[in-house]
Tab-separated table of C-alpha atoms and ligand atoms in Angstrom:
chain	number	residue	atom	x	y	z
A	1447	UNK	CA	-2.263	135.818	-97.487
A	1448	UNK	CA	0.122	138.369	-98.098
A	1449	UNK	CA	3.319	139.217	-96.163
A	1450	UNK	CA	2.532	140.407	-92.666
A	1451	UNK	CA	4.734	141.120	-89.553
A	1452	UNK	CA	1.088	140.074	-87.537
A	1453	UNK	CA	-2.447	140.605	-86.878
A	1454	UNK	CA	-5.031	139.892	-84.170
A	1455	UNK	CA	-4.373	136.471	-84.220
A	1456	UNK	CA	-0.766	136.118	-84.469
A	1457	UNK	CA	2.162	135.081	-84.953
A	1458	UNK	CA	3.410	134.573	-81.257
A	1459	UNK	CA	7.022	133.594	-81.826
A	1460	UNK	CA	9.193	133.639	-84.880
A	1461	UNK	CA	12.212	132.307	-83.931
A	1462	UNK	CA	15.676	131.561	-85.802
A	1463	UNK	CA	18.197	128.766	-84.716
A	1464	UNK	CA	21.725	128.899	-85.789
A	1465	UNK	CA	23.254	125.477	-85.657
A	1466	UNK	CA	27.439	127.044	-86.247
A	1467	UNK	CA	29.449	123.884	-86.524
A	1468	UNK	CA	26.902	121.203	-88.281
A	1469	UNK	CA	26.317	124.513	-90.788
A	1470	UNK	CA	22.376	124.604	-90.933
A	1471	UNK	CA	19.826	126.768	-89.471
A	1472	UNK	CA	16.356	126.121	-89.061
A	1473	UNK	CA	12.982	128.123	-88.437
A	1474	UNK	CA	9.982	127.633	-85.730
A	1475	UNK	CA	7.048	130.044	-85.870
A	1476	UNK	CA	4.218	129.242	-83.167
A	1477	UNK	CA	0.688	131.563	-85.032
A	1478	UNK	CA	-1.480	130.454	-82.159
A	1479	UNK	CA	-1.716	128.620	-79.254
A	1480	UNK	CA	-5.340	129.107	-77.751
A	1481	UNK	CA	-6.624	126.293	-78.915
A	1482	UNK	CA	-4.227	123.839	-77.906
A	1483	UNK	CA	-0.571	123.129	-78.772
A	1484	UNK	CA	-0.229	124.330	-81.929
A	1485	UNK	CA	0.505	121.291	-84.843
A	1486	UNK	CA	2.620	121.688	-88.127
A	1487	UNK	CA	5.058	119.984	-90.172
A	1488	UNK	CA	8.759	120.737	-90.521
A	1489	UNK	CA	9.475	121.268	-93.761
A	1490	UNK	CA	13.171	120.336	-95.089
A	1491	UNK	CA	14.386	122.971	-97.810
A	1492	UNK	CA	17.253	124.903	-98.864
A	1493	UNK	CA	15.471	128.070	-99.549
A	1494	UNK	CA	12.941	128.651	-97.102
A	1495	UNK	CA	12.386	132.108	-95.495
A	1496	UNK	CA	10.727	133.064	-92.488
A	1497	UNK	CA	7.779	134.654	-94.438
A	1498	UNK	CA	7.339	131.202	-95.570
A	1499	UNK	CA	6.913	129.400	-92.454
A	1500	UNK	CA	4.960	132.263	-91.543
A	1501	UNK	CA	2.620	132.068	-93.870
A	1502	UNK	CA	2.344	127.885	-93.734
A	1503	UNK	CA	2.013	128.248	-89.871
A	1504	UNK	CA	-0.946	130.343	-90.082
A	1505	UNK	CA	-3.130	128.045	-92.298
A	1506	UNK	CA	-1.972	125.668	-89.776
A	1507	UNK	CA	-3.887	128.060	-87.450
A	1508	UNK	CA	-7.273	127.901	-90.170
A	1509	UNK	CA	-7.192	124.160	-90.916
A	1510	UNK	CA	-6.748	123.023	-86.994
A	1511	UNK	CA	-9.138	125.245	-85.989
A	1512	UNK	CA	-11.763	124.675	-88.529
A	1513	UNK	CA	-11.416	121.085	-88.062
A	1514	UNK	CA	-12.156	121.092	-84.770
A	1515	UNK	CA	-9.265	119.855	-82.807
A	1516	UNK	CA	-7.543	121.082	-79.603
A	1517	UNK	CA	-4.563	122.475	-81.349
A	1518	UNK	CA	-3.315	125.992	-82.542
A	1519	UNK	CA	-1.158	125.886	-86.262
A	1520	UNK	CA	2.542	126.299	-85.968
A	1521	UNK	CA	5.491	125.379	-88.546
A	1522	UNK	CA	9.161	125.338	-88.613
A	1523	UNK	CA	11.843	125.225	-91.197
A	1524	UNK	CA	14.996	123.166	-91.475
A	1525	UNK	CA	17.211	125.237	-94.265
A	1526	UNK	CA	19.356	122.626	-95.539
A	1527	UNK	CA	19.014	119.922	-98.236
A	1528	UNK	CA	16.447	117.457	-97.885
A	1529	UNK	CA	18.465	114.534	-99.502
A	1530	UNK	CA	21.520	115.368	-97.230
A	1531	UNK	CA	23.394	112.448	-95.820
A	1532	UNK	CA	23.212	114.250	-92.449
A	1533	UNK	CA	19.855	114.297	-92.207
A	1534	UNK	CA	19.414	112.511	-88.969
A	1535	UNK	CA	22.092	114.599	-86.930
A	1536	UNK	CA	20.155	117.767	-88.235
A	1537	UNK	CA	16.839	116.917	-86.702
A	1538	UNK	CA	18.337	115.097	-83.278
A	1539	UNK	CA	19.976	118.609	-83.209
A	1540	UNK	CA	16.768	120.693	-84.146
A	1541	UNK	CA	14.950	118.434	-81.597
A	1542	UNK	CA	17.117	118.984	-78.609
A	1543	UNK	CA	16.979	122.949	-79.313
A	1544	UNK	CA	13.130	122.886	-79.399
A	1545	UNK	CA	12.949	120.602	-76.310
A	1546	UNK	CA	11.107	123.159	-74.532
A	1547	UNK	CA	8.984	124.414	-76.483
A	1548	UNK	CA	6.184	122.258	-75.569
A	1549	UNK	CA	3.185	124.810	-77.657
A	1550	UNK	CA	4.757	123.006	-81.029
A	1551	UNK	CA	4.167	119.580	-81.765
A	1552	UNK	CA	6.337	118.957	-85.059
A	1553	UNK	CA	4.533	116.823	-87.934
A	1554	UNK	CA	6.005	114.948	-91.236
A	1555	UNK	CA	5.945	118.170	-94.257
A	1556	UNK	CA	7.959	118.577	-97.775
A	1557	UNK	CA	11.047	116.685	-97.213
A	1558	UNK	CA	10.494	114.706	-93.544
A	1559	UNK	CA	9.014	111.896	-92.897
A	1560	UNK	CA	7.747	109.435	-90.307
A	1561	UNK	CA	11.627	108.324	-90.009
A	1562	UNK	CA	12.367	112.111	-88.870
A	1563	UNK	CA	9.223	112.678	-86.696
A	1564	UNK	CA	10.822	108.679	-84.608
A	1565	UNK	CA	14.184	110.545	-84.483
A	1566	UNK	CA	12.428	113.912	-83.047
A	1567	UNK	CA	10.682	111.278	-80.903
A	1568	UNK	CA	13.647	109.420	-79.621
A	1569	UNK	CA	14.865	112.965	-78.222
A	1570	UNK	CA	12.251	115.100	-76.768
A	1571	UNK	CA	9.111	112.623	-76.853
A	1572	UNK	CA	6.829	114.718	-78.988
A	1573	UNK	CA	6.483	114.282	-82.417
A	1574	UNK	CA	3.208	113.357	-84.595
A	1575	UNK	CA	3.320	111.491	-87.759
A	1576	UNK	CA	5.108	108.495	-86.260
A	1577	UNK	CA	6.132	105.055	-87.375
A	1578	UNK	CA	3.521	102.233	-86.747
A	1579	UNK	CA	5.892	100.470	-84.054
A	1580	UNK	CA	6.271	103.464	-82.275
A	1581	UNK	CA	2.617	104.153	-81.695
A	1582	UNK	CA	2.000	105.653	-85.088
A	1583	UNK	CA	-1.037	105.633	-87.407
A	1584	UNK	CA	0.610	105.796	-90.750
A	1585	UNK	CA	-1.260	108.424	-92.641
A	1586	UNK	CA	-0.455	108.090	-95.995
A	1587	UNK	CA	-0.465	103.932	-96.151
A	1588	UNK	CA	-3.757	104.587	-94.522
A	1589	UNK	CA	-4.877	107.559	-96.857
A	1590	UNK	CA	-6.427	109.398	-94.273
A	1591	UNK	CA	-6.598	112.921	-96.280
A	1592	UNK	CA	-8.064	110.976	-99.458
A	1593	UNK	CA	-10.436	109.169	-97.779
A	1594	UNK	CA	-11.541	113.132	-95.821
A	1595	UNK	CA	-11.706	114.531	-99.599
A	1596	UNK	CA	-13.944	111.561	-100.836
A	1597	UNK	CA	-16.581	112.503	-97.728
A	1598	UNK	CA	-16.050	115.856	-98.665
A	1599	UNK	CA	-17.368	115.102	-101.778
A	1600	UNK	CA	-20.126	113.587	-100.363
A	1601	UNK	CA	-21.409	116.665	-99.086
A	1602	UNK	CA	-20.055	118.965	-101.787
A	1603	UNK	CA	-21.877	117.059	-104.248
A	1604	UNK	CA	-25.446	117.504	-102.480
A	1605	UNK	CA	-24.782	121.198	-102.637
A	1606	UNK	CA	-23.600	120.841	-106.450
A	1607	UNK	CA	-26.426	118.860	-107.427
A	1608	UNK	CA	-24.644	115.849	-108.413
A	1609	UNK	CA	-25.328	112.411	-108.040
A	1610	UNK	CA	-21.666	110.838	-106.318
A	1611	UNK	CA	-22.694	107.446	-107.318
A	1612	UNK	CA	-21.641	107.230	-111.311
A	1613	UNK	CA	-20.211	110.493	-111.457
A	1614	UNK	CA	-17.328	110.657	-113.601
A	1615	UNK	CA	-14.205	112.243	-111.476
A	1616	UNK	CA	-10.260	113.559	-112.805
A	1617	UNK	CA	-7.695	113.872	-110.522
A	1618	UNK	CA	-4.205	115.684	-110.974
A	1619	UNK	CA	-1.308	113.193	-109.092
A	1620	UNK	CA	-1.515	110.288	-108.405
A	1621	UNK	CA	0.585	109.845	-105.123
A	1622	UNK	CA	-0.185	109.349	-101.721
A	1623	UNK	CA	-3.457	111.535	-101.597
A	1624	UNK	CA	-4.514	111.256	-105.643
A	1625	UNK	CA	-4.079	107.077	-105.059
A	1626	UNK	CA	-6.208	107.145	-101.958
A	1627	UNK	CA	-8.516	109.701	-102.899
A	1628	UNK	CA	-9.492	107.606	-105.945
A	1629	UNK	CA	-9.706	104.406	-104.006
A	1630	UNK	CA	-12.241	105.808	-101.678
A	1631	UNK	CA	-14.339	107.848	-104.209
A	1632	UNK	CA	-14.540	104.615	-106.722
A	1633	UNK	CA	-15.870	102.542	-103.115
A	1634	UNK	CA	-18.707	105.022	-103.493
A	1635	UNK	CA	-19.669	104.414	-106.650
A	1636	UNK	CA	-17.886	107.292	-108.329
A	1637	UNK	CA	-16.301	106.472	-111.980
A	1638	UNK	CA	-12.425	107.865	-112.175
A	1639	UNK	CA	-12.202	108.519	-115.919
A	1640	UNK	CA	-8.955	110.556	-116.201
A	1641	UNK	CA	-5.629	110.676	-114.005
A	1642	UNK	CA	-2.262	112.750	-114.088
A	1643	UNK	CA	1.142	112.490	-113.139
A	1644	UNK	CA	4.450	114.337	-114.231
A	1645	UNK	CA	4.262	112.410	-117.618
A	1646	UNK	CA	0.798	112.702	-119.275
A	1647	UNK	CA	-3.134	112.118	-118.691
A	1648	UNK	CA	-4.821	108.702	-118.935
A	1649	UNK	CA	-7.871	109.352	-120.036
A	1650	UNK	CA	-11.467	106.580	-120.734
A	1651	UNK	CA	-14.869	107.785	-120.125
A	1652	UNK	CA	-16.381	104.663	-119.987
A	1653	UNK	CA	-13.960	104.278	-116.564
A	1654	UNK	CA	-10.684	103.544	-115.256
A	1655	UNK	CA	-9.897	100.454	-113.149
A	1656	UNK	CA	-8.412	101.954	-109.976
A	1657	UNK	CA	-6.862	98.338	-108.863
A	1658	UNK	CA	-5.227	98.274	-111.720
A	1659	UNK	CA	-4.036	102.029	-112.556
A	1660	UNK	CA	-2.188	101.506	-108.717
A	1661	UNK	CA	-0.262	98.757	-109.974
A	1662	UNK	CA	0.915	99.917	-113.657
A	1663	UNK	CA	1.589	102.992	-111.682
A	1664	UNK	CA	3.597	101.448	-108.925
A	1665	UNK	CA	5.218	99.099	-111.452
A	1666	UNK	CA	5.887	101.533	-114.221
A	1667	UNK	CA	6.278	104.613	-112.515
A	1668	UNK	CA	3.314	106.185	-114.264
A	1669	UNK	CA	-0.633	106.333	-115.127
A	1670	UNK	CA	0.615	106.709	-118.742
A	1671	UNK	CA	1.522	103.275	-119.301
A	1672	UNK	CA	-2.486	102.114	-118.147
A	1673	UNK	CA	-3.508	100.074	-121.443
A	1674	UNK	CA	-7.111	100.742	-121.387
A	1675	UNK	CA	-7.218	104.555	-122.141
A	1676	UNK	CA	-5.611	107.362	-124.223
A	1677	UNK	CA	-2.744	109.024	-123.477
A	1678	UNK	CA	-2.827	113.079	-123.467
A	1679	UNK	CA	-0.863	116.401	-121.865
A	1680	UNK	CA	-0.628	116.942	-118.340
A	1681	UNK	CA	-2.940	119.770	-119.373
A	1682	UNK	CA	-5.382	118.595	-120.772
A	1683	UNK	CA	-6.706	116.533	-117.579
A	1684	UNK	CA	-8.266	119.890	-116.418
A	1685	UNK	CA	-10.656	120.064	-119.310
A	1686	UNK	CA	-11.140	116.847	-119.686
A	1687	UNK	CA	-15.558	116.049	-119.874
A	1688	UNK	CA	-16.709	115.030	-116.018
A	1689	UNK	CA	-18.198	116.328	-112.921
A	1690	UNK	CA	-15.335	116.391	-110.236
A	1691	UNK	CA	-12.236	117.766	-110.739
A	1692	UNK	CA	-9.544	117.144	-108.013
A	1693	UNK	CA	-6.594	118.764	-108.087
A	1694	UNK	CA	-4.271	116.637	-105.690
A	1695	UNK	CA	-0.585	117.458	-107.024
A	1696	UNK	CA	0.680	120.997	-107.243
A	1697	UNK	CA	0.091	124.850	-106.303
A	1698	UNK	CA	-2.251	127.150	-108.738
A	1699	UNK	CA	-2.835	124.481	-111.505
A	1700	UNK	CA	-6.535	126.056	-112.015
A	1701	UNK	CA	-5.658	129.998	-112.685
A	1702	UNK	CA	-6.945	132.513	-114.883
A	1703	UNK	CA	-5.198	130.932	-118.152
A	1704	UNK	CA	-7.831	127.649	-117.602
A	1705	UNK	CA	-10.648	128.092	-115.468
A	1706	UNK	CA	-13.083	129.839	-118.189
A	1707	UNK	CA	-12.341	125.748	-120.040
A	1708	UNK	CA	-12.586	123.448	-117.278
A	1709	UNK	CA	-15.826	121.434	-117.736
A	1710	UNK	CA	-16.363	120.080	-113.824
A	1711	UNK	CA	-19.222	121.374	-112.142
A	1712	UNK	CA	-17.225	120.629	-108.861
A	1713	UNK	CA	-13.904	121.117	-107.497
A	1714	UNK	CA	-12.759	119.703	-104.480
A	1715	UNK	CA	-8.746	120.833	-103.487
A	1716	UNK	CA	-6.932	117.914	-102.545
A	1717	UNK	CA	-2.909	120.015	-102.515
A	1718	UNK	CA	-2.385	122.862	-100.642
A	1719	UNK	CA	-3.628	126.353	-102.623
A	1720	UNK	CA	-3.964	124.220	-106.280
A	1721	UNK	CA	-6.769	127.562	-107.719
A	1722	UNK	CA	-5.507	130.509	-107.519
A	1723	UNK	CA	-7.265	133.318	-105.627
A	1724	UNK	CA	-8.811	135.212	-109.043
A	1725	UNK	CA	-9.799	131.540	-110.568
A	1726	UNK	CA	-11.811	130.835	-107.463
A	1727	UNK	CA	-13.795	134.341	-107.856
A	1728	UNK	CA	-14.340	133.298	-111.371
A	1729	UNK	CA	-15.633	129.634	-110.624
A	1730	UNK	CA	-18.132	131.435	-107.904
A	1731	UNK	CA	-19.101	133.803	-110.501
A	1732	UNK	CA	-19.916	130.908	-112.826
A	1733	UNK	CA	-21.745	128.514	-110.249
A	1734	UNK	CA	-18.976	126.019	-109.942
A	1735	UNK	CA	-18.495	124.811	-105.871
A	1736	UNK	CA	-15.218	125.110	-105.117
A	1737	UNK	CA	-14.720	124.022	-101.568
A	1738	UNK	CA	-10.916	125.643	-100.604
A	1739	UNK	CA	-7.670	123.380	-99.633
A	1740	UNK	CA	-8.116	123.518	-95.816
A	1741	UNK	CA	-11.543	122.053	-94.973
A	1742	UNK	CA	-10.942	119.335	-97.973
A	1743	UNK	CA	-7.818	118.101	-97.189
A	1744	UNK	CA	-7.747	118.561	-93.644
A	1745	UNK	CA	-8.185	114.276	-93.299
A	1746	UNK	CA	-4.041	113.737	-92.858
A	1747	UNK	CA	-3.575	116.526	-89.622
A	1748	UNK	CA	-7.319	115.421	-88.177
A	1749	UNK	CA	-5.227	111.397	-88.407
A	1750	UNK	CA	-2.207	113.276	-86.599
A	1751	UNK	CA	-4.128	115.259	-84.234
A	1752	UNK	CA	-5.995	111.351	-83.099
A	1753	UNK	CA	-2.212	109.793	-83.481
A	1754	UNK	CA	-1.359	112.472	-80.528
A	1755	UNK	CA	-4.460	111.904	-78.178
A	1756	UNK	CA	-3.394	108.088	-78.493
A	1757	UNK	CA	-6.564	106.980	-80.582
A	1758	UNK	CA	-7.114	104.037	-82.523
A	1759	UNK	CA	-7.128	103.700	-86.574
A	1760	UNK	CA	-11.206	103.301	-86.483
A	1761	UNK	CA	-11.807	106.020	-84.074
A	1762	UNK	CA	-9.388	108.502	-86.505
A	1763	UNK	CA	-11.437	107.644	-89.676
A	1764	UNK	CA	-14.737	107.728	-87.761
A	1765	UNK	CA	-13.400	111.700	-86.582
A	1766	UNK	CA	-11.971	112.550	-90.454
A	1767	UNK	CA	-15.400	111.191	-91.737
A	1768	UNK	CA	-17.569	113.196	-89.144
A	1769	UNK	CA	-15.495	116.653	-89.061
A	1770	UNK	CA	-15.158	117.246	-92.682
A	1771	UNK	CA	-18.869	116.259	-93.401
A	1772	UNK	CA	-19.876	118.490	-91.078
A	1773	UNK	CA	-17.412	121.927	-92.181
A	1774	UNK	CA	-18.120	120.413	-96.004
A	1775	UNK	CA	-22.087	121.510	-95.040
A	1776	UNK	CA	-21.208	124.195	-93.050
A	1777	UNK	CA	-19.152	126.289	-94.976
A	1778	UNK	CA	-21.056	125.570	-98.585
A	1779	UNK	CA	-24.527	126.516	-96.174
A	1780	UNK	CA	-22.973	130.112	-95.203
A	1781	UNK	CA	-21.707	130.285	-99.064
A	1782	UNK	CA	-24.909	130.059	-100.077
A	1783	UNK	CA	-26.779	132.127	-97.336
A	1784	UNK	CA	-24.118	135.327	-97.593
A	1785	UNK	CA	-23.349	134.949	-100.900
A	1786	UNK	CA	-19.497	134.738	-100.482
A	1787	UNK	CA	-16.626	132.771	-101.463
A	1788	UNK	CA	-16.504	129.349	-99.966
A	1789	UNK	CA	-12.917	130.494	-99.397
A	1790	UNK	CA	-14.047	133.310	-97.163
A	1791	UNK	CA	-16.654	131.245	-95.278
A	1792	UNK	CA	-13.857	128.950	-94.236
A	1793	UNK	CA	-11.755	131.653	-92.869
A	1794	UNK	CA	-14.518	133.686	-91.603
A	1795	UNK	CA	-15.993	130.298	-89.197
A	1796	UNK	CA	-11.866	129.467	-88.253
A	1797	UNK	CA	-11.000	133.216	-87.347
A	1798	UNK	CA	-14.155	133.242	-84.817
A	1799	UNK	CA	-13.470	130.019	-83.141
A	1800	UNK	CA	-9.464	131.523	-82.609
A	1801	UNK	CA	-11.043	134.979	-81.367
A	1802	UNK	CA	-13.599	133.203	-78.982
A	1803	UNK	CA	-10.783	130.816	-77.691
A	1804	UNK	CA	-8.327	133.878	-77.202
A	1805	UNK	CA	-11.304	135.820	-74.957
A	1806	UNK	CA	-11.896	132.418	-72.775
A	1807	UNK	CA	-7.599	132.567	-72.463
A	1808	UNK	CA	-7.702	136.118	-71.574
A	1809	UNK	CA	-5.638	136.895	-74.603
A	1810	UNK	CA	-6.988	139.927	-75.241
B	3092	NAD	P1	3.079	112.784	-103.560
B	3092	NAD	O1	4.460	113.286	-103.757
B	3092	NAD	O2	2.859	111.465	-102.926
B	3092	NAD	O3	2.316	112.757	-104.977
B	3092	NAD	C1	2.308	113.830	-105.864
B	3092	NAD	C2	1.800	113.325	-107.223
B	3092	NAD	O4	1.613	114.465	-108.072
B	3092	NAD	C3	2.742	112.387	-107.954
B	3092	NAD	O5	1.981	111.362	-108.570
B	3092	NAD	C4	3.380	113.275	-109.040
B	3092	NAD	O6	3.732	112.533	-110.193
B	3092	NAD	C5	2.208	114.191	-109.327
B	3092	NAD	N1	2.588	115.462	-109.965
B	3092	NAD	C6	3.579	116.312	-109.628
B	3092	NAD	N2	3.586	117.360	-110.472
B	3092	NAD	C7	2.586	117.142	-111.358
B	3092	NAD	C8	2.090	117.846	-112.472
B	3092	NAD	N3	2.623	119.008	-112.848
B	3092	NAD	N4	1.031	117.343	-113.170
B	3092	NAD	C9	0.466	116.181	-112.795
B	3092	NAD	N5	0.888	115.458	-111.726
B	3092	NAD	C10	1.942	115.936	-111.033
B	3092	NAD	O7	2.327	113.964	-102.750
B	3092	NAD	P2	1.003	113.820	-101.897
B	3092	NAD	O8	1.334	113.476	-100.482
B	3092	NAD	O9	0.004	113.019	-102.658
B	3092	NAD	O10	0.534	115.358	-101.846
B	3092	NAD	C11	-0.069	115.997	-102.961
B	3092	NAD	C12	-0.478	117.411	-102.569
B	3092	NAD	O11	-1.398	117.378	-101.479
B	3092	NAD	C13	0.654	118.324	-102.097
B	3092	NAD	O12	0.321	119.639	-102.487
B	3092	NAD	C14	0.590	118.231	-100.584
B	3092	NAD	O13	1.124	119.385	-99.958
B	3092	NAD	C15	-0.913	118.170	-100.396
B	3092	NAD	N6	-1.338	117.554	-99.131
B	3092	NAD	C16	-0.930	116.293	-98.805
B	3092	NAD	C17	-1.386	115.711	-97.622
B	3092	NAD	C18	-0.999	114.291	-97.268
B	3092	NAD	O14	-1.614	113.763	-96.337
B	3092	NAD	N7	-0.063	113.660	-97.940
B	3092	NAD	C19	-2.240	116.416	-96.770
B	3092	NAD	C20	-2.665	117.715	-97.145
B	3092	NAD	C21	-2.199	118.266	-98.343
């Protein structure tokens, strides 16, 4: 999206807090709130603008709202280093100046975690993303937004006319959501034959042992060092032979400079924006499913949103499983029928649910 003061849907509030003697300041912006409370993560940075948070808040707006739940998309800002010492004084103090605004529900983002949302907890008593002894269902351990791409895939792959069981899969990262994401895929029969990480590609087409690749990589500190495979560029995992790519690390990996080589014949986005906007016109053009950031890996807020309404583990994956299936079918159906980006089908479905909900507020 590009820079906007707002639109039909929002923002409502942009607001700035200046924190004078502990020398920080730190940014909320509420997009929407007809849906619910709206639910976003505070990200910890030095440079972050408001145009930022503005922009992060409002696919808060598209992902909660496609997925279903009772919440609207807000984010906030902290503008100070994430590996400061005074860490916990900074978010006790952006806690107690957000007390009252009770339409933003902060989350874990770049630079917090579950250890920030507790201390944001400890002070005003709203906070997702918690600790497990606080009531918390620990998303990541649990790999809720891995296991929501591997049903996504499920669908995706009837649409793509791909067999899941056997076919071969690459991801790019292997942290929280690559490590899960291959976990759950391999459970259905998939076959991971190449992984990434900041050093190289491990790379066997006969099949990677996913046990195994977990443990060199939380031993050695990366894939690389897997025995039973060949070591290439970080690169080169995006043209690598197989039929699902998943791009689960960084921002516009698949852009104009790669997508005419990429050899998948299905893309499901595990990080946030990973194609850029022209590659995913390209991959349409070509036939390749490409099914966008926000209905894929919307598995860790649909855990956060079920953490907040005081559900169990089971009921959570039984909602990630059922939700993403669902706007997985939906959203490749109307791709199909309007002949449209997948992309725009997304937005198109989240935007009407926000307008309808606006009318029932009286909003406008
Ligand atoms: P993480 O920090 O746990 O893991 C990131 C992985 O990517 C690491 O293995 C790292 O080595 C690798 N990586 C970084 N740069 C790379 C590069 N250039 N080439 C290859 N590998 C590289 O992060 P995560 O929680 O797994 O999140 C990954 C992405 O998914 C991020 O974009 C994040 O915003 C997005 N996301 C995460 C969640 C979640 O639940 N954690 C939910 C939605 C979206």
């Amino acid at each position: 999206m590009s820079s906007f003061e707002f639109d039909d849907i929002g923002p409502l509030k942009t607001l700035e807090l200046y924190f004078p003697r502990s020398g920080f300041k730190a940014i909320v912006v509420i997009d929407n709130v007809s849906l619910g409370p709206s639910i976003g993560g505070v990200r910890v940075s030095r440079d972050l603008t408001i145009e930022e948070v503005k922009r992060l808040a409002r696919t808060m707006t598209m992902k909660n709202s496609v997925a279903g739940l009772p919440h609207g998309g807000g984010k906030a800002g902290i503008v100070a280093d994430p590996t400061s010492a005074e860490k916990e004084k900074y978010f006790r103090l952006f806690a107690r100046a957000i007390k009252d605004m009770d339409e933003y529900i902060p989350g874990p983002d770049m630079g917090s975690n579950e250890e920030c949302m507790a201390w944001i907890y400890d002070e005003i008593k709203r906070a997702v993303g918690l600790p497990e002894e606080i009531g918390g269902l620990p998303l990541d351990k649990l790999g809720a937004t891995g296991f929501g791409l591997s049903e996504c895939a499920e669908v995706a792959c009837l649409y793509a006319g791909i067999s899941l069981r056997g076919a071969k899969v690459a991801i790019q990262g292997f942290g929280s959501v690559g490590k899960a994401t291959a976990r759950f895929l391999s459970e259905k029969g998939a076959v991971l034959v190449a992984v990434s990480d900041t050093k190289g590609t491990i790379y066997n087409l006969d099949g990677i042992d996913v046990g195994e690749l977990i443990t060199v990589k939380e031993e050695t500190g990366s894939v690389i060092n897997y025995k039973r495979g060949s070591v290439m560029s970080c690169d080169d995992l995006f043209t690598t032979p197989c039929e699902i790519l998943i791009p689960a690390a960084t921002p516009d990996v698949i852009n104009k400079e790669n997508v005419n080589r990429l050899r998948a014949r299905l893309i499901i986005q595990g990080a946030n924006i990973p194609v850029t906007i022209e590659a995913e016109r390209i991959l349409h053009e070509k036939g390749i499913i490409s099914v966008p950031d926000f209905i894929a890996n919307a598995g860790g807020v649909i855990m956060a949103a079920m953490e907040y309404a005081r559900k169990s583990e089971k009921e959570a994956f039984s909602a990630i499983s059922e939700r993403i299936k669902k706007n997985t079918g939906l959203i490749l159906e109307k791709t199909f029928k309007e002949k449209i980006l997948p992309r725009q089908a997304a937005e198109e479905i989240a935007r009407e649910r926000v307008l309808r909900a606006m009318r029932y507020r009286g909003d406008i």
